[in-house]
XYZ file of C-alpha atoms in Angstrom:
342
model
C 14.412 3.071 -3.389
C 15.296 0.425 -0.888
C 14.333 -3.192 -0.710
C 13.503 -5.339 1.347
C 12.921 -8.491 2.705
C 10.469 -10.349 5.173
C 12.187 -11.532 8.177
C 11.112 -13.569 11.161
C 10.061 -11.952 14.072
C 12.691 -12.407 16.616
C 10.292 -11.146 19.561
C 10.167 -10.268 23.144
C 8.999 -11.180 26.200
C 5.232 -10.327 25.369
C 3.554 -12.958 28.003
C 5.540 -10.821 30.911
C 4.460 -7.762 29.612
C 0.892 -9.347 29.019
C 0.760 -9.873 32.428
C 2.370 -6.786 33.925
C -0.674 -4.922 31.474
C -3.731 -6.898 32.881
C -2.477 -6.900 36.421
C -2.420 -3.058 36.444
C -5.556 -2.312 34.321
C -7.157 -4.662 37.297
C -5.786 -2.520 39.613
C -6.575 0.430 38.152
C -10.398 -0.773 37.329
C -11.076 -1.178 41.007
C -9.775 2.519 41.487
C -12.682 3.813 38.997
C -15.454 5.559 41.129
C -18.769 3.971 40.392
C -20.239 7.792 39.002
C -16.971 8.020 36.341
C -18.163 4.675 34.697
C -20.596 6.746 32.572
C -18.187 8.707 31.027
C -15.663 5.584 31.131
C -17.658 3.928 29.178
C -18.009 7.039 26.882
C -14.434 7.530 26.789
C -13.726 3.378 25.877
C -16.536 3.282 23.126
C -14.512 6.082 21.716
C -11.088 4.585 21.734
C -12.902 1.185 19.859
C -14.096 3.544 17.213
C -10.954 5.204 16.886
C -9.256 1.497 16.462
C -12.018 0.715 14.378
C -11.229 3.631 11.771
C -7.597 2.973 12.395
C -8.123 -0.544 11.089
C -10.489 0.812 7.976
C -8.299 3.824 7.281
C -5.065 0.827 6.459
C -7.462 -1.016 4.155
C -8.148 2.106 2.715
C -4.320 2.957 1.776
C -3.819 -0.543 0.793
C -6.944 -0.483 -1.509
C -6.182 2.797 -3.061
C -2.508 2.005 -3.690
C -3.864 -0.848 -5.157
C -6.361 0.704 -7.573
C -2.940 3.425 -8.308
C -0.564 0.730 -9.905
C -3.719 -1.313 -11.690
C -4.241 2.397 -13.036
C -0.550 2.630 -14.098
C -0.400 -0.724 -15.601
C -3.425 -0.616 -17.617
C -2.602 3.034 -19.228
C 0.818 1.424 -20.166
C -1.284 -1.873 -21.559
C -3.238 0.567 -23.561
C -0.446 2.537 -24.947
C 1.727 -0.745 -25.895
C -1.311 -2.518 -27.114
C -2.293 1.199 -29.605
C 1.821 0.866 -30.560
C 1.514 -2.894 -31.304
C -1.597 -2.045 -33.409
C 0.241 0.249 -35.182
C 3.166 -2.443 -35.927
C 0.028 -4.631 -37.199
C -1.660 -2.219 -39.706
C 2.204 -1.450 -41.058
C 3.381 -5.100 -41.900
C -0.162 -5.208 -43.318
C 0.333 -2.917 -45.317
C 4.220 -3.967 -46.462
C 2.186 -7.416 -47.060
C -0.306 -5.903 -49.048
C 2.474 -3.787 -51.769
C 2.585 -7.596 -52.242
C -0.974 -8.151 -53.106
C -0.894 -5.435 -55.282
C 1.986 -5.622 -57.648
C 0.379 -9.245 -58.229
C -3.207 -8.300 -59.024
C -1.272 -5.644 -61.786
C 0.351 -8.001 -63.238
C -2.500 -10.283 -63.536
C -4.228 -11.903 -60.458
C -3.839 -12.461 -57.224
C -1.906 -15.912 -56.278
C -3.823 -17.914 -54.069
C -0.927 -17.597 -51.137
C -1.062 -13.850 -51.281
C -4.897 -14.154 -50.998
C -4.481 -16.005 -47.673
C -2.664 -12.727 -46.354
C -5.995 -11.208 -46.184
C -7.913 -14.074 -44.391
C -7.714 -12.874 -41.132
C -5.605 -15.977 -39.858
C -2.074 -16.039 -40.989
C -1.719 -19.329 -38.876
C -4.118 -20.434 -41.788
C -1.149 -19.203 -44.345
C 1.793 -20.699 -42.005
C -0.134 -23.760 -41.331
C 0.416 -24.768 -45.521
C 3.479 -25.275 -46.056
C 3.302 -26.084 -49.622
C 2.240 -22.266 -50.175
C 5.557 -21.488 -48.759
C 7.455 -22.040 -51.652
C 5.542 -19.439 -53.506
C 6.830 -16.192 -51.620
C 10.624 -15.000 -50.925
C 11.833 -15.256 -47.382
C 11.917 -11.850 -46.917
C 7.974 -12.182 -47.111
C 7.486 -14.834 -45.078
C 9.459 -13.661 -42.409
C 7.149 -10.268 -42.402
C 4.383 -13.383 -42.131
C 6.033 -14.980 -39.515
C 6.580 -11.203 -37.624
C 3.079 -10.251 -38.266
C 1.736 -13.791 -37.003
C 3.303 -13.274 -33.367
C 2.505 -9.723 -32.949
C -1.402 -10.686 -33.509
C -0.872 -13.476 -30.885
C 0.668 -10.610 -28.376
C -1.865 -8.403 -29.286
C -4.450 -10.938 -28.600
C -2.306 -11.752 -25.074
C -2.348 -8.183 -23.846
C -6.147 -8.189 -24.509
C -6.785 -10.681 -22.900
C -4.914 -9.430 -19.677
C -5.308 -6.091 -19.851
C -9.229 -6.935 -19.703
C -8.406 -8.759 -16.367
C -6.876 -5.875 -15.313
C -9.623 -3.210 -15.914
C -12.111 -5.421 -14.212
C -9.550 -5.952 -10.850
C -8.883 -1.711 -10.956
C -13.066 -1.138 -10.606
C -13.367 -3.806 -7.839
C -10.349 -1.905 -6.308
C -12.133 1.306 -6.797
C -15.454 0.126 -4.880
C -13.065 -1.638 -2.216
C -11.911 2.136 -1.912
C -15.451 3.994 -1.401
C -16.614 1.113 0.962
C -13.464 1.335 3.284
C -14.018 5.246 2.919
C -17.243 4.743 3.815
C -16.830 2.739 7.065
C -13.927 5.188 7.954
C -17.032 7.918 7.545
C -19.015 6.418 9.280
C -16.816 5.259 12.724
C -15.069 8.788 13.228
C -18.331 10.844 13.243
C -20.117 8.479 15.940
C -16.511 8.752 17.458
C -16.797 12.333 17.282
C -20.201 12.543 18.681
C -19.589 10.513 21.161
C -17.075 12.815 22.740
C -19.427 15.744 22.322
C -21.478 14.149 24.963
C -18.624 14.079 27.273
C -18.064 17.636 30.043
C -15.422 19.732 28.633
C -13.064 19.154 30.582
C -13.188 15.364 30.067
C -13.055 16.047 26.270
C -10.272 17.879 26.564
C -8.262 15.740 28.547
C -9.147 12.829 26.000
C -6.319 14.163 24.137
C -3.925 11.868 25.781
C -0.499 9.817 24.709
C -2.845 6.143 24.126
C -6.240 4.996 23.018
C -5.576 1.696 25.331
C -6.269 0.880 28.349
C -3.149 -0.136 28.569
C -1.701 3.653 28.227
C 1.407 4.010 30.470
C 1.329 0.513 32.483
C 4.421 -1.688 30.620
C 7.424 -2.011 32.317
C 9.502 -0.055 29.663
C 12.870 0.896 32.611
C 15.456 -0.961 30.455
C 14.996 1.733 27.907
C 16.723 4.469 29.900
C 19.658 2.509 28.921
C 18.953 3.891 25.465
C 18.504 7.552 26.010
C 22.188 8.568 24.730
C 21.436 6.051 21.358
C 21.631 7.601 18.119
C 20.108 6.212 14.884
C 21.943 3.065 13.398
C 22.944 4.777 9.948
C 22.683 7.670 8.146
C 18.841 6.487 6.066
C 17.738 6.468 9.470
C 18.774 9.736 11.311
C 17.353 11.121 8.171
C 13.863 10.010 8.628
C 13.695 10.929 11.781
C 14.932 14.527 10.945
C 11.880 14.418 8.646
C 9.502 13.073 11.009
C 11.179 15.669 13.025
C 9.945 18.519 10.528
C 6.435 16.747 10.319
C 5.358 17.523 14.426
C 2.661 19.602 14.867
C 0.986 18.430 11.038
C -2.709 17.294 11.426
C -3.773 13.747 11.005
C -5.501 12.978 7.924
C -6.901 9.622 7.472
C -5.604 8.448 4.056
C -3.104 11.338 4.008
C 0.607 10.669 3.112
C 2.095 13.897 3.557
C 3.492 16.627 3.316
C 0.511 19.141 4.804
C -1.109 15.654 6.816
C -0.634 12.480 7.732
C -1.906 9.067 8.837
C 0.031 7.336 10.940
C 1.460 4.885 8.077
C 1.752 7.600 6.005
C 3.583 9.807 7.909
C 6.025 6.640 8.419
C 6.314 5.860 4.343
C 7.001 9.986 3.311
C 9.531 10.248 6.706
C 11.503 7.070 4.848
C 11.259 8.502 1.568
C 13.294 11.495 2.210
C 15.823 8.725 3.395
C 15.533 7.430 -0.124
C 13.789 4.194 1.339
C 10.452 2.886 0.002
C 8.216 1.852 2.465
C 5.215 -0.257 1.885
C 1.852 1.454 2.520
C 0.294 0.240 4.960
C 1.451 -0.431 8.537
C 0.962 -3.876 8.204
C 3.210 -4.247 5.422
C 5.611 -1.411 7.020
C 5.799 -4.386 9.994
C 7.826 -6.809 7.928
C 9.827 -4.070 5.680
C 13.077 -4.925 7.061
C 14.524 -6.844 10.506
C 12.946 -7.724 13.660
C 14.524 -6.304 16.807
C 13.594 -6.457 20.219
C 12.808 -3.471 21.423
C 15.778 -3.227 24.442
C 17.305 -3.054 21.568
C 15.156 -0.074 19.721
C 17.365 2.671 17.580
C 15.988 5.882 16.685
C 14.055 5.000 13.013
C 13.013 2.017 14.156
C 9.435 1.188 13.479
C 7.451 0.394 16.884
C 4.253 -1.408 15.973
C 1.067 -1.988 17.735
C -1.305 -3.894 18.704
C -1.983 -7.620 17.607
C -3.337 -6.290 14.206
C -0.553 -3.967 13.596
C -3.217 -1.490 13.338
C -0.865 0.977 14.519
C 2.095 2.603 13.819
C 4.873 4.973 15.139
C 8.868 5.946 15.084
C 10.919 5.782 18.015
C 12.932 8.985 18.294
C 15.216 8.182 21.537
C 14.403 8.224 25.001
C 11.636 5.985 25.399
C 9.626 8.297 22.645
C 7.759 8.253 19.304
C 7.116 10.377 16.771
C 3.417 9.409 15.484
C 0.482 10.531 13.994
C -2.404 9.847 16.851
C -5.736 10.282 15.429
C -7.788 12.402 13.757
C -7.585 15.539 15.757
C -4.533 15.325 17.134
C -1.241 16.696 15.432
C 1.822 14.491 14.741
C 3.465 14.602 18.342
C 6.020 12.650 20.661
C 4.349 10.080 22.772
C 5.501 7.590 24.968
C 6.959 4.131 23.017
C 4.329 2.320 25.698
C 1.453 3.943 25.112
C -0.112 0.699 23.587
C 0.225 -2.913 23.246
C 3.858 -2.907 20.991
C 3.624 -6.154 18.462
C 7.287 -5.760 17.094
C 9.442 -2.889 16.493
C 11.177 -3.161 12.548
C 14.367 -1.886 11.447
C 14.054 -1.230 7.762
């Protein structure tokens, strides 16, 4: 398991590359013949559903890991609350030898009948009934006082915990739902489109920025290898991952999302990653990405909707989208937000 902290972004120069994007997506607007802008348009309304799903399919995770550790915590609750119950009914019990050697030899003194009153704060409370059992006995009284207030305490918060795990569960089937619902109009969306123009939808980005940042400096980086040992080993198992379907929601090992497939590559490293790619964004240190290492975490767009490895040579290792299989694409193939260095 590995920790980690949240560190500052230290950036790069996003306002050049900003610029170099829209400059060239102008450019390469006027290019578009006027009878492609149908199937542009097809093609574009397809990539925002994709995003769309992307963007669902990270609540999703987050919402069902969620909804996982509430489940964990409130089967523990349970079982420590049944073993705490069971430490109440025995110094009950050792109490009540008490009550019964007295009502033998007589009758029941009016301390021992407060035992049974259902508030030993009641008992406690007098302190001139003190005097009238050993220590030993009101030390059990004193034991079996607190253990009703913890069992009261757990309760109370395990209660707040059961109703937090079903909200988590319907956050679940509605993200599930809208995931559903944006890949199959994604999906007939692009069977409208000619065959050929389906086919070729297969591409490295879903931006229209695909291919268009300046990205030179990182032939400078080609002979890099990974920064430590953790990290050459996650990319060997991202490695072993190409050619695995995406799976929205998937974590490995037959399919993966694109977080997912980042989080089970790490954990053969023996390094916990966070869920979501969001939270994979600030588990570890901001680089700039001149400075990217194979292992590294490239993320993109604004939302950090998106997630990938770099491998070396200007490439990730990613899962695309549903239909396509985990693959190397190029690091610029979106928007890039930050890369992280876990």
């Amino acid at each position: 398991m590995g920790s980690h902290r949240r560190f500052a972004s230290s950036g790069f120069d996003r306002g050049a590359a900003a610029l170099c994007v829209l400059s060239a997506a102008a450019a390469a607007l006027g290019a578009v013949p006027a009878h492609a802008a149908p199937h542009t348009d097809t093609s574009a309304e397809v990539d925002r559903l994709y995003q769309e799903a992307e963007q669902a399919t990270q609540a999703f995770d987050k919402a069902r890991e969620r909804a996982g550790t509430l489940r964990r915590e409130v089967r523990d609750a349970q079982d420590h609350i049944a073993r705490q119950q069971q430490r109440i009914n025995t110094l009950r019990e050792q109490l009540g030898s008490l009550a019964g050697a007295q009502y033998r030899a007589g009758g029941i003194d009016p301390a021992v009948a407060l035992l049974f009153s259902g508030d030993p704060d009641d008992y406690l409370d007098k302190a001139s009934t003190l005097d009238r059992i050993t220590s030993q006995q009101a030390g059990q009284l004193r034991e079996l006082q607190s253990a009703l207030r913890e069992l009261a305490q757990e309760r109370t918060e395990t209660a707040g915990k059961l109703a937090e795990l079903d909200s988590s569960r319907k956050a679940v089937a509605a993200h599930k739902r809208t995931v559903e619902k944006k890949l199959a109009k994604a999906q007939k969306l692009l069977n409208l489109l000619p065959a050929a123009e389906r086919a070729a939808f297969g591409r490295a980005s879903r931006s229209d920025d695909s291919g268009r940042m300046d990205l030179s400096y990182l032939s400078d980086l080609t002979g890099a290898g990974a920064p430590d040992a953790r990290a050459a080993a996650a990319v060997a198992a991202a490695r072993s991952a190409l050619g695995r379907p995406y799976v929205w929601g998937a974590s490995g090992p037959s399919g993966f999302d694109c977080s997912g497939l980042m989080q089970w590559s790490y954990a053969h490293a023996g390094i916990q990653l966070p869920r979501t790619s969001q939270e994979q964004r600030f588990a570890g240190r901001h680089i700039p990405l001149s400075q990217a290492r194979p292992g590294d975490l490239v993320i993109y767009r604004s939302d950090a909707g998106h997630v990938g490895m770099y491998a070396g040579n200007g490439q990730v290792i990613h899962a695309p989208y549903p239909g396509a299989a985990v693959r190397y694409d190029p690091v610029g193939m979106m928007p890039i937000s930050s890369v992280t260095r876990p």
